[in-house]
PDB file of C-alpha atoms and ligand atoms in Angstrom:
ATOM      1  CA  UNK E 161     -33.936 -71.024 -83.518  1.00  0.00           C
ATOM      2  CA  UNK E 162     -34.240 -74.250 -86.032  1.00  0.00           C
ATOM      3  CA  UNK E 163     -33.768 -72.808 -89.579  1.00  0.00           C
ATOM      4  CA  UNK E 164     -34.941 -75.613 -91.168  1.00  0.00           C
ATOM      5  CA  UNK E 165     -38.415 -77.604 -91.514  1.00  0.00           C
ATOM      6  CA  UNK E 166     -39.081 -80.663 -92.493  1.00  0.00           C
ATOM      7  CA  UNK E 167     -41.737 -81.861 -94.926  1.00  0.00           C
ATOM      8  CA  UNK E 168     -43.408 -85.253 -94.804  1.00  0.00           C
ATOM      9  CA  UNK E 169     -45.915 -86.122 -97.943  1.00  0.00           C
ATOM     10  CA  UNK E 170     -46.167 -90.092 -97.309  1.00  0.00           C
ATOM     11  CA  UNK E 171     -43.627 -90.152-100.262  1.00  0.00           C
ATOM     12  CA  UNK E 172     -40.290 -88.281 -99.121  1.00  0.00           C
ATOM     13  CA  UNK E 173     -39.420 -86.174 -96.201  1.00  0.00           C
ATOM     14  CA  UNK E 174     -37.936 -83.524 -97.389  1.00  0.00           C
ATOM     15  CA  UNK E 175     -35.442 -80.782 -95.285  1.00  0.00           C
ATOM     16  CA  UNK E 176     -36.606 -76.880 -96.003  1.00  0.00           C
ATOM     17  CA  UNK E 177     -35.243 -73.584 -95.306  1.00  0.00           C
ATOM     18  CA  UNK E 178     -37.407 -71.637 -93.256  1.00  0.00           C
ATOM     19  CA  UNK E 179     -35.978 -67.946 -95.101  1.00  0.00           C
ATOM     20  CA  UNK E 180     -36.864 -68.914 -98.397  1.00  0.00           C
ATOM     21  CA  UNK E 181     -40.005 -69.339 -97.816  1.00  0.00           C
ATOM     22  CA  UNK E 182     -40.313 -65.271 -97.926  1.00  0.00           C
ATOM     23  CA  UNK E 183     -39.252 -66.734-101.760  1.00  0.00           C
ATOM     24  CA  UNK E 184     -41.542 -69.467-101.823  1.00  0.00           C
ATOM     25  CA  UNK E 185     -42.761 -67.984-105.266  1.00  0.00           C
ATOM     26  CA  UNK E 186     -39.176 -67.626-106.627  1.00  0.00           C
ATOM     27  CA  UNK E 187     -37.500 -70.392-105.677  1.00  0.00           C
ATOM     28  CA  UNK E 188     -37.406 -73.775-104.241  1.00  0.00           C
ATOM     29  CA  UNK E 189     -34.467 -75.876-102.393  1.00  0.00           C
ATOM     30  CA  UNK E 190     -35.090 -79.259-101.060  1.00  0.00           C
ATOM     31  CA  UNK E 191     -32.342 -81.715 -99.768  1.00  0.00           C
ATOM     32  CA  UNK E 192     -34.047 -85.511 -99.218  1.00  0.00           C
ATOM     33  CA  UNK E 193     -33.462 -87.581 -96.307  1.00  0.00           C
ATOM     34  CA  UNK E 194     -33.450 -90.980 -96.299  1.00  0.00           C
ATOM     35  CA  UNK E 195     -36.264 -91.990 -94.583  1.00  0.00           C
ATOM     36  CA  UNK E 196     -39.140 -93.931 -97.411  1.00  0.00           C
ATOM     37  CA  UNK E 197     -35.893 -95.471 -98.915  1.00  0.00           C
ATOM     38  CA  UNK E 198     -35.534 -92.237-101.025  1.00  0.00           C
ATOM     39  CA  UNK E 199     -31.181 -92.360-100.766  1.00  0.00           C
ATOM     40  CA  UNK E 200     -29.077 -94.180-103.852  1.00  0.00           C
ATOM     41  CA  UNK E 201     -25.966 -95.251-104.562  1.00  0.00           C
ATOM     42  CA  UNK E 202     -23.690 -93.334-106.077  1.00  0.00           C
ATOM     43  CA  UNK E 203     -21.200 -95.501-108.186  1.00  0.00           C
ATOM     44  CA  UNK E 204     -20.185 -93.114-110.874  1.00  0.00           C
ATOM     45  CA  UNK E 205     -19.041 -96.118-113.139  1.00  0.00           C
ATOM     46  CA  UNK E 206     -21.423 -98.583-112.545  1.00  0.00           C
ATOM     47  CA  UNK E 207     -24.483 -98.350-115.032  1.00  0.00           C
ATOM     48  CA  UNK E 208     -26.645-101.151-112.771  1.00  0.00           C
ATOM     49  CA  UNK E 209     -27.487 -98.030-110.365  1.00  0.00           C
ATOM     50  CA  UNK E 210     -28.628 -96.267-113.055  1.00  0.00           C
ATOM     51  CA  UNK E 211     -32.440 -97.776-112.410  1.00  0.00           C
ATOM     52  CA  UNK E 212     -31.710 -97.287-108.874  1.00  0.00           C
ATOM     53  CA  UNK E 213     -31.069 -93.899-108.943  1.00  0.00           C
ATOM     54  CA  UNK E 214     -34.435 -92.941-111.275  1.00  0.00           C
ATOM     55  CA  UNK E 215     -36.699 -94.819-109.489  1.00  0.00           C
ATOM     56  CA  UNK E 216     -35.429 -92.279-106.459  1.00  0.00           C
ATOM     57  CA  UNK E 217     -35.780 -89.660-108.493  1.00  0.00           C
ATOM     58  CA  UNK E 218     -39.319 -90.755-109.300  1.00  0.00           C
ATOM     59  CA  UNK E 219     -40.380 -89.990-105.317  1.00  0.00           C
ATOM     60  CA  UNK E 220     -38.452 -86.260-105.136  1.00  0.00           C
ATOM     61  CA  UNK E 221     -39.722 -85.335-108.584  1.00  0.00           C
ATOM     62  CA  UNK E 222     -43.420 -86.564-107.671  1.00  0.00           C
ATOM     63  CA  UNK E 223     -43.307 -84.407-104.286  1.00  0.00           C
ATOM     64  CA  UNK E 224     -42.069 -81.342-105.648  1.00  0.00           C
ATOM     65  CA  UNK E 225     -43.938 -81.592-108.211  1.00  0.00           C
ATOM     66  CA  UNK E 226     -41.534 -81.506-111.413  1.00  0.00           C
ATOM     67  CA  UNK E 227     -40.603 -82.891-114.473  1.00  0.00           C
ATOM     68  CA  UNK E 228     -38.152 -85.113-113.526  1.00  0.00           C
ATOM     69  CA  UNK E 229     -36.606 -84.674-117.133  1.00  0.00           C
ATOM     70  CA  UNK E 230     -35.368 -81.063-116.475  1.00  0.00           C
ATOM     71  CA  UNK E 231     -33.462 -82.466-113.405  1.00  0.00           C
ATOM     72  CA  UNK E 232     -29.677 -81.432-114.476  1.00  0.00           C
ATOM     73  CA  UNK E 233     -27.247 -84.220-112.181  1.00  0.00           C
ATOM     74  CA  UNK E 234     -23.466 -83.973-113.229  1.00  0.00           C
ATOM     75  CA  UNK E 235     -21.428 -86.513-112.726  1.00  0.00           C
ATOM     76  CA  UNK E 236     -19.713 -85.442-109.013  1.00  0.00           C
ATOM     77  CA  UNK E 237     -15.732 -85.972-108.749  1.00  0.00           C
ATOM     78  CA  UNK E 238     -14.843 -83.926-106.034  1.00  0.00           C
ATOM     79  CA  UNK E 239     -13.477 -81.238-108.098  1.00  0.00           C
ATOM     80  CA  UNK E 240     -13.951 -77.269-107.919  1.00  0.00           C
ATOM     81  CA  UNK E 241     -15.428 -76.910-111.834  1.00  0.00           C
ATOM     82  CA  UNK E 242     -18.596 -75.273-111.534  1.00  0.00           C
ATOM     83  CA  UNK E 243     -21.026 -74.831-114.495  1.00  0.00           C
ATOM     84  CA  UNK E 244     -22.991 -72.543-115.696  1.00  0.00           C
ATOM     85  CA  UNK E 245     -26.770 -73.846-116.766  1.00  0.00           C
ATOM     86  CA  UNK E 246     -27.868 -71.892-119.972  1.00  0.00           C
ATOM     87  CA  UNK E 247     -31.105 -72.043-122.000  1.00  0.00           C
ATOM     88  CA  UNK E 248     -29.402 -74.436-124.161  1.00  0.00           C
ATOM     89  CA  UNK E 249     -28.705 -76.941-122.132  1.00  0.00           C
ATOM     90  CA  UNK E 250     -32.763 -77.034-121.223  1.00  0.00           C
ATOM     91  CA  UNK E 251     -33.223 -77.338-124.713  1.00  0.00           C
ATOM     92  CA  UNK E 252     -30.706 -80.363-125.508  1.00  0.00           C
ATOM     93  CA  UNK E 253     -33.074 -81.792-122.625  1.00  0.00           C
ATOM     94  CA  UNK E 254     -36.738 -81.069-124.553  1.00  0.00           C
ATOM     95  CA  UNK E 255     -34.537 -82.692-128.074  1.00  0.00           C
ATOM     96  CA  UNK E 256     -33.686 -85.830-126.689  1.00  0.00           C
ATOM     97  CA  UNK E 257     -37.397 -86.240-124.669  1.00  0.00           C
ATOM     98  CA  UNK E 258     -38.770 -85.587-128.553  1.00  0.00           C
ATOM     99  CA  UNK E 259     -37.004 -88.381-130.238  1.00  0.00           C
ATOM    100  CA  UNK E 260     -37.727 -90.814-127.063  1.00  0.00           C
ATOM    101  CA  UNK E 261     -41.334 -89.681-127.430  1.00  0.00           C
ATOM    102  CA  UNK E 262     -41.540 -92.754-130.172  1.00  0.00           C
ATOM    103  CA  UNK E 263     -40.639 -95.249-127.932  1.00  0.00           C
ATOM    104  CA  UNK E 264     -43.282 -97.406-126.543  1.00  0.00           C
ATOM    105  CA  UNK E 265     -42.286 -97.617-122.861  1.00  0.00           C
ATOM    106  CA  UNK E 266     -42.683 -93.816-121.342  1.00  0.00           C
ATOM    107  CA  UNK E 267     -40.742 -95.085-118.359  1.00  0.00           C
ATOM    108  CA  UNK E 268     -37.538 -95.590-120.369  1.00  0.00           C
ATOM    109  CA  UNK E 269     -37.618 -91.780-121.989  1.00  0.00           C
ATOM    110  CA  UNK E 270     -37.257 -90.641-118.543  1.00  0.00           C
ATOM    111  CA  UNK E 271     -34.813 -92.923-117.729  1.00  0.00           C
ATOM    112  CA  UNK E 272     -32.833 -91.893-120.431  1.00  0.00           C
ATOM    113  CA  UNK E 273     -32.776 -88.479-120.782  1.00  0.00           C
ATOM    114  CA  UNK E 274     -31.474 -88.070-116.783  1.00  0.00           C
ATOM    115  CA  UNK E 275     -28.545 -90.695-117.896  1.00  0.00           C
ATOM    116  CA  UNK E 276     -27.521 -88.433-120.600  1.00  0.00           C
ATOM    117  CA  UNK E 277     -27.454 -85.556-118.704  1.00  0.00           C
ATOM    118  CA  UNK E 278     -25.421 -86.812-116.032  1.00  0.00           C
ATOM    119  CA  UNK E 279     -23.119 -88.422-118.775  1.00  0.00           C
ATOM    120  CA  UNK E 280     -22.747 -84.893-119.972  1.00  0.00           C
ATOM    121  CA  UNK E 281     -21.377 -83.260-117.158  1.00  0.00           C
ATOM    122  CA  UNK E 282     -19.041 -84.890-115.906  1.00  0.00           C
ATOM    123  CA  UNK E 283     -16.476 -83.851-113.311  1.00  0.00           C
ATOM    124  CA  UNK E 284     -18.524 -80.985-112.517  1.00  0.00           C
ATOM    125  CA  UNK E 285     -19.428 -80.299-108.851  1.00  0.00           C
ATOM    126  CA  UNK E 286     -21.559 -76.816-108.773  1.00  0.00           C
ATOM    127  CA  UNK E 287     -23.862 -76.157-111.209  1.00  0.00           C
ATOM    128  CA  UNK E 288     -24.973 -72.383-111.516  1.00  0.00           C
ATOM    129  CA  UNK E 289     -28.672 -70.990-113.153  1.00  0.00           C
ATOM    130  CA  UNK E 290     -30.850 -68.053-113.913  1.00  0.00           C
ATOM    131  CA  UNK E 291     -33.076 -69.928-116.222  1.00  0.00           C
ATOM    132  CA  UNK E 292     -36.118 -70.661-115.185  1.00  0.00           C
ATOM    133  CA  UNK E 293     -37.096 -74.197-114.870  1.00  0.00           C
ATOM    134  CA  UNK E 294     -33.664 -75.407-114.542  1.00  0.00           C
ATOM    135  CA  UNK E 295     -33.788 -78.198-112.107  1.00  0.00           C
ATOM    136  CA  UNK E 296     -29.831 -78.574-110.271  1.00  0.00           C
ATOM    137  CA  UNK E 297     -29.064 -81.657-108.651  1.00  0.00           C
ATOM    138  CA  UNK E 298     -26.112 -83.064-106.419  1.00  0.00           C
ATOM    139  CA  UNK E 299     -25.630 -85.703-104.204  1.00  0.00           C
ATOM    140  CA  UNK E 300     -24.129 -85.799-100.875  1.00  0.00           C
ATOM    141  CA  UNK E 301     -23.275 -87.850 -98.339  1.00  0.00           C
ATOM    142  CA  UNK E 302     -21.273 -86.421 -95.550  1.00  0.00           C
ATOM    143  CA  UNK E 303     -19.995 -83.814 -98.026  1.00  0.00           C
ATOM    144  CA  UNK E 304     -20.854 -80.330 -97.489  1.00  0.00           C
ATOM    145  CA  UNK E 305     -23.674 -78.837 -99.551  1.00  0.00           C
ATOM    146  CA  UNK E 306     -23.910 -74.715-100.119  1.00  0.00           C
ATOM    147  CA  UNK E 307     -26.627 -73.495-102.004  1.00  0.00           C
ATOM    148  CA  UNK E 308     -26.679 -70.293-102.770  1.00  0.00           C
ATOM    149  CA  UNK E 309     -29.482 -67.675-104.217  1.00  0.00           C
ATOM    150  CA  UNK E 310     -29.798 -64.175-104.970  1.00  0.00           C
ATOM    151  CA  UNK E 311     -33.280 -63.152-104.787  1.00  0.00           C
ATOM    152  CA  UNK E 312     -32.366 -59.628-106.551  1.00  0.00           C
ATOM    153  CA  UNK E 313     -30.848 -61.245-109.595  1.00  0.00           C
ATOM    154  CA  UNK E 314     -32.687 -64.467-109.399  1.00  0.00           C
ATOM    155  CA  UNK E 315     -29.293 -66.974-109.823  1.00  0.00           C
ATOM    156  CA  UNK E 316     -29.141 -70.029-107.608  1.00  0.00           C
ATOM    157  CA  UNK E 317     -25.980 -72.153-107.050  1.00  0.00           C
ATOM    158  CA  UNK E 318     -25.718 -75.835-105.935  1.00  0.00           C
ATOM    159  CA  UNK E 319     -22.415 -76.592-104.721  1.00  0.00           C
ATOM    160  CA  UNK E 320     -21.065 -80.173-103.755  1.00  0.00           C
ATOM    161  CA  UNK E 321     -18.418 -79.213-101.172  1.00  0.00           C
ATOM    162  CA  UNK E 322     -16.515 -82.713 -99.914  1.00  0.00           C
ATOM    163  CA  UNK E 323     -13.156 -81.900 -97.856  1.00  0.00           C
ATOM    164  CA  UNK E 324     -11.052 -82.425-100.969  1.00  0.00           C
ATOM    165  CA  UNK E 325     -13.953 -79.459-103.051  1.00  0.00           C
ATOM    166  CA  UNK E 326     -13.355 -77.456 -99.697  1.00  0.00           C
ATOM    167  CA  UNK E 327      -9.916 -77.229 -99.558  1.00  0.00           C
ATOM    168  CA  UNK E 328      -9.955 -76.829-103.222  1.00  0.00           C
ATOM    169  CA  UNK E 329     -12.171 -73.767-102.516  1.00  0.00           C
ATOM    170  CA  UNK E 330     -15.239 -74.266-104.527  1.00  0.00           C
ATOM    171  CA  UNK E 331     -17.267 -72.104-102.386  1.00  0.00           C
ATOM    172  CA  UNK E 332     -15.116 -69.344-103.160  1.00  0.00           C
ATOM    173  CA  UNK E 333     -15.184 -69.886-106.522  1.00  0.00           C
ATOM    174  CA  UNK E 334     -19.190 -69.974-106.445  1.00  0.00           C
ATOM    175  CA  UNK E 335     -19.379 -67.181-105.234  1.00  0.00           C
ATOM    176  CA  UNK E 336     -16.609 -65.382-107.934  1.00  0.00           C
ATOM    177  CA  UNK E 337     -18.768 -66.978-110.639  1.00  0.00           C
ATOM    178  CA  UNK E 338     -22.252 -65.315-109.049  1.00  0.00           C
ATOM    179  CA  UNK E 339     -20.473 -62.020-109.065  1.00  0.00           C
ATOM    180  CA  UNK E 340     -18.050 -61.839-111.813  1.00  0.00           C
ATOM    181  CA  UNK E 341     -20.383 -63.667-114.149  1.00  0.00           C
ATOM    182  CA  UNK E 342     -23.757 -63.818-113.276  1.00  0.00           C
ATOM    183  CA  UNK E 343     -23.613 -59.633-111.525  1.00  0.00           C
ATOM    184  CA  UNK E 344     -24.629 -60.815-108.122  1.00  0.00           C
ATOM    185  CA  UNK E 345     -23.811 -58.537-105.658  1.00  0.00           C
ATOM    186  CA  UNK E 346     -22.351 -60.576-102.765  1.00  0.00           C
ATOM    187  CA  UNK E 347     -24.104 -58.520-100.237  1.00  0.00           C
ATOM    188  CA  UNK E 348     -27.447 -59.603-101.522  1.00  0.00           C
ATOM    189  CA  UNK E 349     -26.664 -63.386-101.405  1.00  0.00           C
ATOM    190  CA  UNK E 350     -28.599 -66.269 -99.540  1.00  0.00           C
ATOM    191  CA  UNK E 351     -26.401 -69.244 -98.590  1.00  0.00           C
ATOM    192  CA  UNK E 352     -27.666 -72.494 -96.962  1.00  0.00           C
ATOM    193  CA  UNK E 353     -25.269 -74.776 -95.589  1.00  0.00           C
ATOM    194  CA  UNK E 354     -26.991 -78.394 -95.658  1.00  0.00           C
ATOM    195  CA  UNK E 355     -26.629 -81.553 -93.645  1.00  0.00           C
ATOM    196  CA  UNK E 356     -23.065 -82.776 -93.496  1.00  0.00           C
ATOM    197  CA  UNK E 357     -20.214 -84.548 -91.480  1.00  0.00           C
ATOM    198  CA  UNK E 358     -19.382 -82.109 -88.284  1.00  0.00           C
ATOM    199  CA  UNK E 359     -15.932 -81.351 -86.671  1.00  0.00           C
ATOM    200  CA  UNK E 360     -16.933 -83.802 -84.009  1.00  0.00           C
ATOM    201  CA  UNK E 361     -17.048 -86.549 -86.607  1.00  0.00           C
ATOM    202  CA  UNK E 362     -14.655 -85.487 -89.473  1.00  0.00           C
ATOM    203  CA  UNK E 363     -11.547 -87.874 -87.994  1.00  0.00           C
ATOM    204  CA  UNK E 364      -8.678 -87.455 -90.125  1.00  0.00           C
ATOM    205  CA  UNK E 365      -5.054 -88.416 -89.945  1.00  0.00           C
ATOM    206  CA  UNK E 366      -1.616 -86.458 -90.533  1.00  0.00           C
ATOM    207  CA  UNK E 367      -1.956 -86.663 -94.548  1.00  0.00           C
ATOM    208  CA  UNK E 368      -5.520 -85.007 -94.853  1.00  0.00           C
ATOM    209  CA  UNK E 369      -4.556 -82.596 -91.576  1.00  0.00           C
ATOM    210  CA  UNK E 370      -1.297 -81.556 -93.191  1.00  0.00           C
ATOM    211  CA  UNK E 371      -3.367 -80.528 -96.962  1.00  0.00           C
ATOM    212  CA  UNK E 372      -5.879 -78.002 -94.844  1.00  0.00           C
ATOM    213  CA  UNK E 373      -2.913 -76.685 -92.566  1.00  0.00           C
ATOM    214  CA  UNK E 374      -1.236 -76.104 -95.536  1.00  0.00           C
ATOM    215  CA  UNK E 375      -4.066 -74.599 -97.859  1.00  0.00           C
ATOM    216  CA  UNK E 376      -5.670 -72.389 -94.932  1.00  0.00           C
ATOM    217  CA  UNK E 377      -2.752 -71.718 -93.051  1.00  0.00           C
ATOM    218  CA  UNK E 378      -4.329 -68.174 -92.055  1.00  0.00           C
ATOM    219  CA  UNK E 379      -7.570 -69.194 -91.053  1.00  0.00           C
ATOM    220  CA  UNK E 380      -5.734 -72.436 -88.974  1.00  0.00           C
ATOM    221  CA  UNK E 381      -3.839 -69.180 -87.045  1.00  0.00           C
ATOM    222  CA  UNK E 382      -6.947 -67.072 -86.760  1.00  0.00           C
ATOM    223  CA  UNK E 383      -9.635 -69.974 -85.617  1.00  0.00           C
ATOM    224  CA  UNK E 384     -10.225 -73.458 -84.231  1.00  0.00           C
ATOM    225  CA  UNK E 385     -10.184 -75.449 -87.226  1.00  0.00           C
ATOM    226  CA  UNK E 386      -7.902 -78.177 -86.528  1.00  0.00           C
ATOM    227  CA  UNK E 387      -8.110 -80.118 -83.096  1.00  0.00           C
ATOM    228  CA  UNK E 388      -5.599 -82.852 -82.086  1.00  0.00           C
ATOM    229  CA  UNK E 389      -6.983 -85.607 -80.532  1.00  0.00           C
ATOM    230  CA  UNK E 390      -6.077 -88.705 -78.037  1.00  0.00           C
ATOM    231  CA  UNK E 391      -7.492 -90.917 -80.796  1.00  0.00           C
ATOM    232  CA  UNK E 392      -5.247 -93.334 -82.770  1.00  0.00           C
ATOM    233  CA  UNK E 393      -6.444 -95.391 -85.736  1.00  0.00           C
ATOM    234  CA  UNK E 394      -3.993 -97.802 -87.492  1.00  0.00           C
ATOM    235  CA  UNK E 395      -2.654 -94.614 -89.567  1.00  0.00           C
ATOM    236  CA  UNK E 396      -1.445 -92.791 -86.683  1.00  0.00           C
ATOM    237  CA  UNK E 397      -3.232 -89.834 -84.786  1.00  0.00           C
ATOM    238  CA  UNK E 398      -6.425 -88.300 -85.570  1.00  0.00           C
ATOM    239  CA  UNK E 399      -7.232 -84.969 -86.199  1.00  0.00           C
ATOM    240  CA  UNK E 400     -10.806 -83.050 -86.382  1.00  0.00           C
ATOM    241  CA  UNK E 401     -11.148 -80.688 -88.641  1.00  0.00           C
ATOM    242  CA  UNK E 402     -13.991 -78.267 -88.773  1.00  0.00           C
ATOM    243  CA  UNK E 403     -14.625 -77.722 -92.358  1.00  0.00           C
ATOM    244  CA  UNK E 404     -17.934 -76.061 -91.523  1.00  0.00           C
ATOM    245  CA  UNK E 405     -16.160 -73.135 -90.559  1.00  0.00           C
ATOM    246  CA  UNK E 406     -14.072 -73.035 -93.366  1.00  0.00           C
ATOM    247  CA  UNK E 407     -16.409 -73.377 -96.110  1.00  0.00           C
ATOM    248  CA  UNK E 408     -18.016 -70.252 -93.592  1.00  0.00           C
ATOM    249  CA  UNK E 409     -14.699 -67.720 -93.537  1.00  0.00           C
ATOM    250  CA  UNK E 410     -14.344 -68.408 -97.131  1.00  0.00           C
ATOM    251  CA  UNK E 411     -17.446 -66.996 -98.667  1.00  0.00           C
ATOM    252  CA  UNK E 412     -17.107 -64.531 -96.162  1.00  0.00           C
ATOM    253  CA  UNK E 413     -14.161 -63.674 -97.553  1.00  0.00           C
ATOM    254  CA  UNK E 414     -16.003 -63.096-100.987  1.00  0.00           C
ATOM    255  CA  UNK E 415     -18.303 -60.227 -99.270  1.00  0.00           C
ATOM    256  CA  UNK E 416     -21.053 -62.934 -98.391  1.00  0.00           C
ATOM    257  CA  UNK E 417     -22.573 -61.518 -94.711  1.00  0.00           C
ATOM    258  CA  UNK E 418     -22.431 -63.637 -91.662  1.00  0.00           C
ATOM    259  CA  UNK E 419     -26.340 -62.725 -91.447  1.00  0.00           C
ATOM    260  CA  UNK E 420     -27.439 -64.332 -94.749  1.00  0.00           C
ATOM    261  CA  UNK E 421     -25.829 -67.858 -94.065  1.00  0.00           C
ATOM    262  CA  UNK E 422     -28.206 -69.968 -92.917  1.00  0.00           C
ATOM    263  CA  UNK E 423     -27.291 -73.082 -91.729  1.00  0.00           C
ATOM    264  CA  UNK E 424     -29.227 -76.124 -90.670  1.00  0.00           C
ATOM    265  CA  UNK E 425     -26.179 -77.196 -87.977  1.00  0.00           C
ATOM    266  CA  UNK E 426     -27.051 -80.957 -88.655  1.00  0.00           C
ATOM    267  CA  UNK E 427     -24.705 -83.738 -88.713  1.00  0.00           C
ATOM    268  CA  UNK E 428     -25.302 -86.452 -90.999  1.00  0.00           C
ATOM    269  CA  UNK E 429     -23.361 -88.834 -88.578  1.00  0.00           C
ATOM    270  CA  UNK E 430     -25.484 -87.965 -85.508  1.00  0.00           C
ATOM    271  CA  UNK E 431     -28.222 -88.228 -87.892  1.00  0.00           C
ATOM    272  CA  UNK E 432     -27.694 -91.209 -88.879  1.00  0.00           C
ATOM    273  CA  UNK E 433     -31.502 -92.225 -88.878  1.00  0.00           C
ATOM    274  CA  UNK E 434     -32.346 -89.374 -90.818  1.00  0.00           C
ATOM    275  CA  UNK E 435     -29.809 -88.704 -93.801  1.00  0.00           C
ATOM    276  CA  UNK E 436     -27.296 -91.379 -95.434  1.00  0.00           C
ATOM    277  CA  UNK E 437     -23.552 -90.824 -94.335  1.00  0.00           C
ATOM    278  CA  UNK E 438     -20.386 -92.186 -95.726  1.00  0.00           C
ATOM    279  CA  UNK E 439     -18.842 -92.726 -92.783  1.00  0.00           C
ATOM    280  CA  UNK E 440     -21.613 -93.840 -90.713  1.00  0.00           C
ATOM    281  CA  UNK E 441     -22.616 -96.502 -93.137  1.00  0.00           C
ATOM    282  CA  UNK E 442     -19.287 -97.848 -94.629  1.00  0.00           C
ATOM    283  CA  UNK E 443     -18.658 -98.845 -98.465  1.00  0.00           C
ATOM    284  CA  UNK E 444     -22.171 -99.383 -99.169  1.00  0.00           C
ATOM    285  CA  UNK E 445     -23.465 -95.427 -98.097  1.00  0.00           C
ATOM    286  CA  UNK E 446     -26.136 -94.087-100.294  1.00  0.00           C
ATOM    287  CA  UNK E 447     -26.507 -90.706-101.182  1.00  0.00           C
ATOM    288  CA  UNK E 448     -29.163 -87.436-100.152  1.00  0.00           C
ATOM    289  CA  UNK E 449     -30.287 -85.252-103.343  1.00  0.00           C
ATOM    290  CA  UNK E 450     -30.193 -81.712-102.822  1.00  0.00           C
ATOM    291  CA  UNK E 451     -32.315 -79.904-105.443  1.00  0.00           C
ATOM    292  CA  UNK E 452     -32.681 -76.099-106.110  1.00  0.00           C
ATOM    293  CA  UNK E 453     -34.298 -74.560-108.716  1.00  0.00           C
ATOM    294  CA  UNK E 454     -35.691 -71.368-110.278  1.00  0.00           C
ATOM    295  CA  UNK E 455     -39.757 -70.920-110.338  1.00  0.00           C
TER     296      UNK E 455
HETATM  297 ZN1  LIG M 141     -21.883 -85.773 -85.825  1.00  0.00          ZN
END
């Protein structure tokens, strides 16, 4: 059985979740696919995109039906710092939307409120809410996204999990913020696993192979996580490594149950037509939004 839907409003087609909609009330998780042009580029130093990326915005915000204002985007490095979203941080957003609320042009307020919120966080890759309103963003393309929501404590996570985030564990550490910080219980929490690169596409060669060997040498012993292949590139011999699994054992390992993962088991390289991929479109990829927030 499919555990995700899709939903198509003429402006954005948008992947769902089929559990949480027992939540529908409570919560809401969206990750966009590329189809009406809604991907972006993602150049973290490059301010020309920054149009780019809010005119996206513009389509997701429209179909879900939110301020696009309150959308919190950090600035994505592919590290394993995860933060915490506090009432505060809301209100630094309603500040800086009052002194824009001068300016003539309404466009620009939007415009820059979301680029000084994604100045703000930078090298952040999981953000982590119980507020209300809250809107968390990340972008993804090929990496793996894990959201993550606890509908007895009300906290959602939005986790940007590329290989280097996996094998620096940020899953794990998700899930250690939820319960040591936030008092989930870990046998009451939701995970999705989104869209991403699958073992049968993730290619590596002895450098990246030798990193997970080394960092999950266990779960390498216990499961099929690292295939050799008959493929050569011009760096040698290529590996696949299934990180899906991985990012799986390790929240398991945190107490999350097998039966409250729920994962969509698409491949953003076979689905090439439907989400952006790194790998599948070379240097110039764009990137899918995934969006969570508390209702
Ligand atoms: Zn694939």
């Amino acid at each position: 059985m499919q555990d995700y839907y899709i939903v198509d409003d003429g402006k954005t087609q948008l992947l769902k979740f089929k559990k949480l909609e027992e939540f529908k009330d409570k919560v809401e998780l969206a990750f966009s696919l590329k189809t009406y042009n809604n991907g972006f580029k993602y150049e973290i130093k490059d301010d020309v995109h920054e149009d780019v990326r809010l005119t996206k915005f513009n389509n997701i915000s429209k179909s879900l039906n939110i301020d696009k204002r309150k959308i919190i985007l950090p600035k994505q490095e592919h590290t394993d710092n995860i933060r915490i979203i506090k009432e505060k941080d809301i209100i630094v957003s309603k500040i800086n939307c009052t002194q824009k609320d001068n300016k003539d042009n309404l466009d620009n307020i939007d415009s820059n409120l979301v680029t000084n919120l994604f100045y703000q966080l930078r090298d952040v890759d999981g953000l982590i809410t119980n507020v209300k309103g809250a809107i968390l963003a990340t972008t993804f393309s090929d990496c793996t996204p894990l959201f993550f929501y606890d509908p007895i404590m009300n906290v959602i996570g939005n986790i940007h999990s590329g290989w280097v985030g996996t094998t620096k564990k940020i899953g794990q550490k998700a899930v250690d913020i939820l319960v040591n910080q936030m008092d989930c219980n870990p046998k009451n929490i939701l995970c999705f696993i989104g869209p991403h690169i699958r073992k049968d596409h993730f290619l590596v060669n002895d450098d990246v192979k030798n990193i997970f060997e080394n960092t999950f040498l266990d779960i390498c012993k216990k499961y099929n996580i690292i295939e050799e292949t008959n493929l050569i590139n011009e760096k040698g011999k290529q590996y696949r490594i299934d990180t899906t699994l991985i990012n799986k054992i390790m929240i398991e390992e945190r107490g999350i149950l097998e039966k409250n993962i729920f994962d969509c088991n698409l491949c953003t390289v076979c689905n090439k037509d439907m989400f952006h991929s790194r790998r599948a479109e070379g240097i110039d990829y764009e990137v899918n939004t995934g969006i969570m927030y508390l209702k």
